[in-house]
């Protein structure tokens, strides 16, 4: 299985801040990397697929980049509704595997 | 708007079989474009893909669970189901059903999730 790691595991930020979350795969996965947002008690929501393609309806303040083994999710200006946990997931090979998550909370 | 809804017992005894059903509405489970999957999340922990099924019955399973998992589909009811046998406390989790495109392994629609607790 391909192992996914994320850093940091948590971060505190203020509304209006820009943040970056990093995801690393244990082997080369091309651009088969997806990002999800999960709020407490809710199902994950797909934000970005193919490393950089925004899912329909996702605000443009979210962006993704990277290829190979190293990827980033950037939120350009945090909004109150963005405080959540973010997961990366590789879709290069089965089984699809998720990172451990990055919790973004309010400073 | 596509909706997925999990249903099934919230409490299962150790060594028994966990059985859940996902009902799809607002779209056909028989679409040739999609697979239908199960993903779980133990309380306070990360996400684990369990397996996926195509409307024809073709399945993919996570090797870590393959010996205990069966996923089936009922196209007449627009439903698919999960059976997980010989459960232990480690199988306690929120179980989600979700959709992904044919051989594209990212999940674009999710059910709300259902908590299944394994306890005597």
CSV table of C-alpha atoms in Angstrom, one decimal:
chain,number,residue,atom,x,y,z
A,1,UNK,CA,0.0,0.0,0.0
A,2,UNK,CA,1.1,3.6,-0.6
A,3,UNK,CA,1.5,5.4,2.7
A,4,UNK,CA,0.5,9.1,2.9
A,5,UNK,CA,1.8,11.6,5.5
A,6,UNK,CA,0.7,15.1,6.2
A,7,UNK,CA,2.3,18.0,7.9
A,8,UNK,CA,1.6,19.7,10.1
A,9,UNK,CA,-0.8,17.5,12.0
A,10,UNK,CA,-2.5,20.7,13.3
A,11,UNK,CA,-2.3,24.4,13.0
A,12,UNK,CA,-3.9,27.5,14.4
A,13,UNK,CA,-4.6,30.4,12.2
A,14,UNK,CA,-6.8,33.5,12.0
A,15,UNK,CA,-9.5,34.5,9.6
A,16,UNK,CA,-7.8,36.1,6.6
A,17,UNK,CA,-4.5,34.1,7.0
A,18,UNK,CA,-3.1,32.1,4.2
A,19,UNK,CA,-2.1,28.5,5.0
A,20,UNK,CA,-0.4,25.6,3.3
A,21,UNK,CA,-0.7,21.9,4.2
A,22,UNK,CA,1.8,19.4,2.8
A,23,UNK,CA,1.1,15.8,1.8
A,24,UNK,CA,3.8,13.3,0.9
A,25,UNK,CA,3.4,9.9,-0.7
A,26,UNK,CA,5.6,6.9,0.0
A,27,UNK,CA,6.1,6.4,-3.7
A,28,UNK,CA,5.6,8.2,-6.9
A,29,UNK,CA,1.9,8.8,-7.6
A,30,UNK,CA,2.0,11.2,-10.5
A,31,UNK,CA,-0.8,13.7,-10.0
A,32,UNK,CA,-3.2,11.2,-8.5
A,33,UNK,CA,-3.7,13.2,-5.3
A,34,UNK,CA,-7.0,14.4,-3.9
A,35,UNK,CA,-7.9,16.7,-1.0
A,36,UNK,CA,-11.0,16.5,1.3
A,37,UNK,CA,-12.4,18.8,4.0
A,38,UNK,CA,-14.2,17.3,6.9
A,39,UNK,CA,-16.1,19.2,9.6
A,40,UNK,CA,-17.0,17.5,13.0
A,41,UNK,CA,-19.9,15.1,12.6
A,42,UNK,CA,-19.9,15.4,8.8
A,43,UNK,CA,-18.8,13.4,5.9
A,44,UNK,CA,-15.6,14.4,4.0
A,45,UNK,CA,-16.1,16.8,1.1
A,46,UNK,CA,-14.0,16.5,-2.0
A,47,UNK,CA,-12.2,19.8,-2.6
A,48,UNK,CA,-9.5,19.0,-5.2
A,49,UNK,CA,-8.8,16.0,-7.4
A,50,UNK,CA,-5.9,15.3,-9.8
A,51,UNK,CA,-3.6,17.4,-7.5
A,52,UNK,CA,-4.9,20.7,-8.7
A,53,UNK,CA,-8.4,20.6,-10.2
A,54,UNK,CA,-11.1,22.2,-8.1
A,55,UNK,CA,-14.3,20.3,-7.6
A,56,UNK,CA,-17.4,22.1,-8.8
A,57,UNK,CA,-18.6,24.7,-6.3
A,58,UNK,CA,-15.3,24.9,-4.3
A,59,UNK,CA,-14.2,28.5,-3.7
A,60,UNK,CA,-11.1,29.7,-5.6
A,61,UNK,CA,-9.2,30.5,-2.4
A,62,UNK,CA,-8.4,26.7,-2.3
A,63,UNK,CA,-5.7,25.5,-4.6
A,64,UNK,CA,-3.6,22.4,-4.9
A,65,UNK,CA,-0.2,21.7,-6.5
A,66,UNK,CA,2.5,19.1,-6.7
A,67,UNK,CA,3.3,15.9,-8.5
A,68,UNK,CA,5.3,12.8,-7.9
A,69,UNK,CA,5.5,12.4,-4.1
A,70,UNK,CA,5.1,16.0,-2.7
A,71,UNK,CA,1.9,17.9,-2.8
A,72,UNK,CA,0.4,21.0,-1.1
A,73,UNK,CA,-3.0,22.4,-0.4
A,74,UNK,CA,-3.2,26.2,0.0
A,75,UNK,CA,-6.0,28.3,1.3
A,76,UNK,CA,-5.3,31.9,0.4
A,77,UNK,CA,-7.4,33.7,2.9
A,78,UNK,CA,-9.0,31.6,5.6
A,79,UNK,CA,-12.8,32.1,6.1
A,80,UNK,CA,-14.7,31.0,9.2
A,81,UNK,CA,-16.2,28.0,7.4
A,82,UNK,CA,-12.7,26.7,6.5
A,83,UNK,CA,-11.8,25.6,10.0
A,84,UNK,CA,-11.9,21.9,9.6
A,85,UNK,CA,-9.7,18.8,9.2
A,86,UNK,CA,-8.1,18.3,5.8
A,87,UNK,CA,-7.2,14.9,4.3
A,88,UNK,CA,-5.1,14.0,1.3
A,89,UNK,CA,-5.8,10.7,-0.5
A,90,UNK,CA,-3.9,9.0,-3.3
A,91,UNK,CA,-5.8,7.5,-6.2
A,92,UNK,CA,-2.8,6.1,-8.1
A,93,UNK,CA,-3.3,2.5,-7.1
A,94,UNK,CA,-5.6,0.3,-5.0
A,95,UNK,CA,-6.2,0.4,-2.2
A,96,UNK,CA,-6.7,4.1,-2.2
A,97,UNK,CA,-5.2,5.5,1.0
A,98,UNK,CA,-5.7,8.6,3.0
A,99,UNK,CA,-3.3,10.8,5.0
A,100,UNK,CA,-3.8,11.2,8.7
A,101,UNK,CA,-5.3,14.6,8.5
A,102,UNK,CA,-4.4,18.2,9.3
A,103,UNK,CA,-6.7,20.0,11.8
A,104,UNK,CA,-7.0,23.7,11.2
A,105,UNK,CA,-8.4,25.6,14.1
A,106,UNK,CA,-8.9,29.2,15.1
A,107,UNK,CA,-6.1,31.0,16.8
B,1,UNK,CA,-29.1,16.0,-6.6
B,2,UNK,CA,-27.5,12.7,-5.9
B,3,UNK,CA,-27.9,11.5,-2.3
B,4,UNK,CA,-26.6,8.5,-0.5
B,5,UNK,CA,-28.0,7.2,2.8
B,6,UNK,CA,-26.5,4.5,5.0
B,7,UNK,CA,-28.8,2.3,7.1
B,8,UNK,CA,-28.3,-0.7,9.5
B,9,UNK,CA,-27.8,-1.6,13.1
B,10,UNK,CA,-25.8,0.8,15.3
B,11,UNK,CA,-24.6,-2.0,17.6
B,12,UNK,CA,-23.1,-5.3,16.7
B,13,UNK,CA,-21.7,-8.0,19.0
B,14,UNK,CA,-18.2,-9.2,18.8
B,15,UNK,CA,-17.7,-12.1,16.3
B,16,UNK,CA,-20.9,-11.3,14.5
B,17,UNK,CA,-21.4,-9.8,11.1
B,18,UNK,CA,-21.9,-6.1,10.5
B,19,UNK,CA,-24.4,-5.4,7.7
B,20,UNK,CA,-25.1,-2.0,6.2
B,21,UNK,CA,-27.0,-0.8,3.2
B,22,UNK,CA,-26.5,2.3,1.2
B,23,UNK,CA,-29.6,3.7,-0.7
B,24,UNK,CA,-28.9,5.9,-3.7
B,25,UNK,CA,-31.4,8.5,-4.7
B,26,UNK,CA,-31.4,11.2,-7.4
B,27,UNK,CA,-29.4,9.0,-9.7
B,28,UNK,CA,-29.1,5.4,-10.9
B,29,UNK,CA,-26.7,3.0,-9.4
B,30,UNK,CA,-26.6,1.3,-12.8
B,31,UNK,CA,-24.8,4.1,-14.4
B,32,UNK,CA,-21.8,2.8,-16.3
B,33,UNK,CA,-19.7,5.7,-15.1
B,34,UNK,CA,-19.5,5.0,-11.4
B,35,UNK,CA,-18.3,2.7,-8.7
B,36,UNK,CA,-19.9,2.6,-5.3
B,37,UNK,CA,-17.8,2.3,-2.2
B,38,UNK,CA,-17.5,1.9,1.5
B,39,UNK,CA,-15.1,3.9,3.7
B,40,UNK,CA,-14.9,3.9,7.5
B,41,UNK,CA,-13.5,6.2,10.2
B,42,UNK,CA,-12.9,5.0,13.7
B,43,UNK,CA,-13.8,7.6,16.3
B,44,UNK,CA,-11.1,10.4,16.3
B,45,UNK,CA,-9.1,8.7,13.6
B,46,UNK,CA,-8.5,8.7,9.9
B,47,UNK,CA,-10.2,7.3,6.9
B,48,UNK,CA,-9.9,3.7,5.5
B,49,UNK,CA,-11.3,2.5,2.2
B,50,UNK,CA,-13.1,-0.8,2.6
B,51,UNK,CA,-14.1,-1.7,-0.9
B,52,UNK,CA,-16.1,-0.7,-4.0
B,53,UNK,CA,-18.6,-2.3,-6.4
B,54,UNK,CA,-19.7,-1.7,-10.0
B,55,UNK,CA,-23.4,-2.1,-10.9
B,56,UNK,CA,-22.4,-5.4,-12.7
B,57,UNK,CA,-21.2,-6.8,-9.4
B,58,UNK,CA,-17.5,-6.4,-10.1
B,59,UNK,CA,-15.7,-5.6,-6.8
B,60,UNK,CA,-12.5,-4.3,-5.4
B,61,UNK,CA,-11.6,-4.9,-1.7
B,62,UNK,CA,-9.0,-3.5,0.6
B,63,UNK,CA,-6.5,-6.5,1.1
B,64,UNK,CA,-6.4,-5.7,4.8
B,65,UNK,CA,-10.1,-6.5,5.1
B,66,UNK,CA,-10.7,-8.8,2.1
B,67,UNK,CA,-11.1,-12.0,4.0
B,68,UNK,CA,-14.0,-10.6,6.0
B,69,UNK,CA,-15.7,-8.2,3.5
B,70,UNK,CA,-18.5,-8.8,1.0
B,71,UNK,CA,-20.0,-6.0,-0.9
B,72,UNK,CA,-23.1,-6.6,-3.1
B,73,UNK,CA,-25.4,-4.5,-5.2
B,74,UNK,CA,-29.2,-4.6,-5.8
B,75,UNK,CA,-29.9,-2.5,-8.9
B,76,UNK,CA,-33.7,-3.0,-8.6
B,77,UNK,CA,-33.6,-1.2,-5.3
B,78,UNK,CA,-30.8,1.2,-6.2
B,79,UNK,CA,-28.9,-0.1,-3.2
B,80,UNK,CA,-25.5,-1.6,-2.4
B,81,UNK,CA,-24.6,-3.4,0.8
B,82,UNK,CA,-21.6,-4.1,3.1
B,83,UNK,CA,-21.1,-7.3,5.1
B,84,UNK,CA,-18.1,-7.4,7.5
B,85,UNK,CA,-17.8,-10.7,9.3
B,86,UNK,CA,-16.1,-11.6,12.6
B,87,UNK,CA,-16.1,-8.1,14.0
B,88,UNK,CA,-14.1,-6.9,16.9
B,89,UNK,CA,-14.0,-3.6,18.8
B,90,UNK,CA,-11.4,-2.4,16.3
B,91,UNK,CA,-14.2,-2.4,13.7
B,92,UNK,CA,-16.1,0.3,15.7
B,93,UNK,CA,-16.3,3.3,13.3
B,94,UNK,CA,-18.4,5.6,11.3
B,95,UNK,CA,-19.2,3.8,8.0
B,96,UNK,CA,-19.7,6.0,4.9
B,97,UNK,CA,-20.9,5.0,1.5
B,98,UNK,CA,-19.6,7.0,-1.4
B,99,UNK,CA,-19.4,7.3,-5.2
B,100,UNK,CA,-16.4,7.4,-7.4
B,101,UNK,CA,-16.0,7.5,-11.1
B,102,UNK,CA,-15.2,4.3,-13.0
B,103,UNK,CA,-11.6,3.5,-12.1
B,104,UNK,CA,-11.0,7.0,-10.8
B,105,UNK,CA,-10.4,6.5,-7.1
B,106,UNK,CA,-11.6,9.8,-5.7
B,107,UNK,CA,-14.9,10.1,-3.9
B,108,UNK,CA,-17.2,12.9,-5.0
B,109,UNK,CA,-20.5,12.1,-3.2
B,110,UNK,CA,-20.8,10.7,0.3
B,111,UNK,CA,-23.5,9.6,2.6
B,112,UNK,CA,-23.8,11.2,6.0
B,113,UNK,CA,-22.3,8.2,7.7
B,114,UNK,CA,-23.5,5.8,10.4
B,115,UNK,CA,-21.8,4.9,13.6
B,116,UNK,CA,-21.5,1.2,14.2
B,117,UNK,CA,-20.3,0.1,17.7
B,118,UNK,CA,-19.0,-3.4,18.3
B,119,UNK,CA,-19.7,-4.3,21.9
B,120,UNK,CA,-21.3,-7.1,23.8
